[in-house]
């Protein structure tokens, strides 16, 4: 059964990478995710779509 994510979930690619926020999900199982890349003091917003089986939920920070 594929994973199901909702808007606002914090996820990461199973292969690693930055924490990302799910902003939208499609019926096809693709989730639009947003994150920031940092170079020095500059933060650049990024986004991409990923299939649900590529993602895992990141445990919430305490």
mmCIF file of C-alpha atoms in Angstrom:
data_model
loop_
_atom_site.group_PDB
_atom_site.id
_atom_site.type_symbol
_atom_site.label_atom_id
_atom_site.label_comp_id
_atom_site.label_asym_id
_atom_site.label_seq_id
_atom_site.Cartn_x
_atom_site.Cartn_y
_atom_site.Cartn_z
ATOM 1 C CA UNK A 1 0.000 0.000 0.000
ATOM 2 C CA UNK A 2 1.461 3.408 -0.921
ATOM 3 C CA UNK A 3 2.191 6.028 1.712
ATOM 4 C CA UNK A 4 -0.341 8.794 2.161
ATOM 5 C CA UNK A 5 0.804 12.302 3.056
ATOM 6 C CA UNK A 6 -1.144 15.461 3.812
ATOM 7 C CA UNK A 7 -0.412 19.145 3.329
ATOM 8 C CA UNK A 8 2.063 20.313 5.964
ATOM 9 C CA UNK A 9 3.729 16.946 6.546
ATOM 10 C CA UNK A 10 7.506 17.133 6.814
ATOM 11 C CA UNK A 11 9.083 14.466 4.629
ATOM 12 C CA UNK A 12 12.435 13.427 3.228
ATOM 13 C CA UNK A 13 13.458 11.281 0.284
ATOM 14 C CA UNK A 14 14.177 7.707 1.335
ATOM 15 C CA UNK A 15 17.628 8.188 -0.218
ATOM 16 C CA UNK A 16 18.304 11.234 2.002
ATOM 17 C CA UNK A 17 18.386 14.957 1.401
ATOM 18 C CA UNK A 18 16.793 17.983 3.043
ATOM 19 C CA UNK A 19 13.577 18.028 5.034
ATOM 20 C CA UNK A 20 10.713 19.098 2.768
ATOM 21 C CA UNK A 21 7.146 20.255 3.387
ATOM 22 C CA UNK A 22 4.303 18.672 1.431
ATOM 23 C CA UNK A 23 2.177 21.426 -0.106
ATOM 24 C CA UNK A 24 -0.127 19.458 -2.393
ATOM 25 C CA UNK A 25 -0.959 15.912 -3.391
ATOM 26 C CA UNK A 26 -2.349 14.643 -6.693
ATOM 27 C CA UNK A 27 -4.635 11.695 -7.334
ATOM 28 C CA UNK A 28 -1.739 10.159 -9.287
ATOM 29 C CA UNK A 29 0.193 9.792 -6.016
ATOM 30 C CA UNK A 30 2.643 12.599 -6.782
ATOM 31 C CA UNK A 31 3.274 15.063 -3.952
ATOM 32 C CA UNK A 32 4.543 18.611 -4.473
ATOM 33 C CA UNK A 33 7.214 19.362 -1.876
ATOM 34 C CA UNK A 34 9.012 22.594 -0.944
ATOM 35 C CA UNK A 35 12.373 23.115 0.761
ATOM 36 C CA UNK A 36 15.198 25.654 0.952
ATOM 37 C CA UNK A 37 18.799 25.359 -0.240
ATOM 38 C CA UNK A 38 21.350 27.433 1.635
ATOM 39 C CA UNK A 39 24.551 28.916 0.254
ATOM 40 C CA UNK A 40 26.214 31.104 2.854
ATOM 41 C CA UNK A 41 23.591 33.604 4.037
ATOM 42 C CA UNK A 42 21.342 33.066 1.016
ATOM 43 C CA UNK A 43 18.330 30.741 1.239
ATOM 44 C CA UNK A 44 16.794 29.727 -2.094
ATOM 45 C CA UNK A 45 13.319 28.163 -2.228
ATOM 46 C CA UNK A 46 13.009 24.952 -4.241
ATOM 47 C CA UNK A 47 10.169 22.618 -5.157
ATOM 48 C CA UNK A 48 9.593 19.352 -6.982
ATOM 49 C CA UNK A 49 7.086 16.533 -7.264
ATOM 50 C CA UNK A 50 7.797 13.081 -5.864
ATOM 51 C CA UNK A 51 5.951 9.754 -5.872
ATOM 52 C CA UNK A 52 4.707 8.598 -2.479
ATOM 53 C CA UNK A 53 6.997 5.555 -2.437
ATOM 54 C CA UNK A 54 10.043 7.862 -2.643
ATOM 55 C CA UNK A 55 9.166 9.703 0.583
ATOM 56 C CA UNK A 56 9.165 9.040 4.319
ATOM 57 C CA UNK A 57 7.786 11.195 7.127
ATOM 58 C CA UNK A 58 10.430 12.952 9.216
ATOM 59 C CA UNK A 59 9.922 12.554 12.969
ATOM 60 C CA UNK A 60 8.822 15.816 14.522
ATOM 61 C CA UNK A 61 11.492 17.677 16.450
ATOM 62 C CA UNK A 62 10.938 18.107 20.169
#
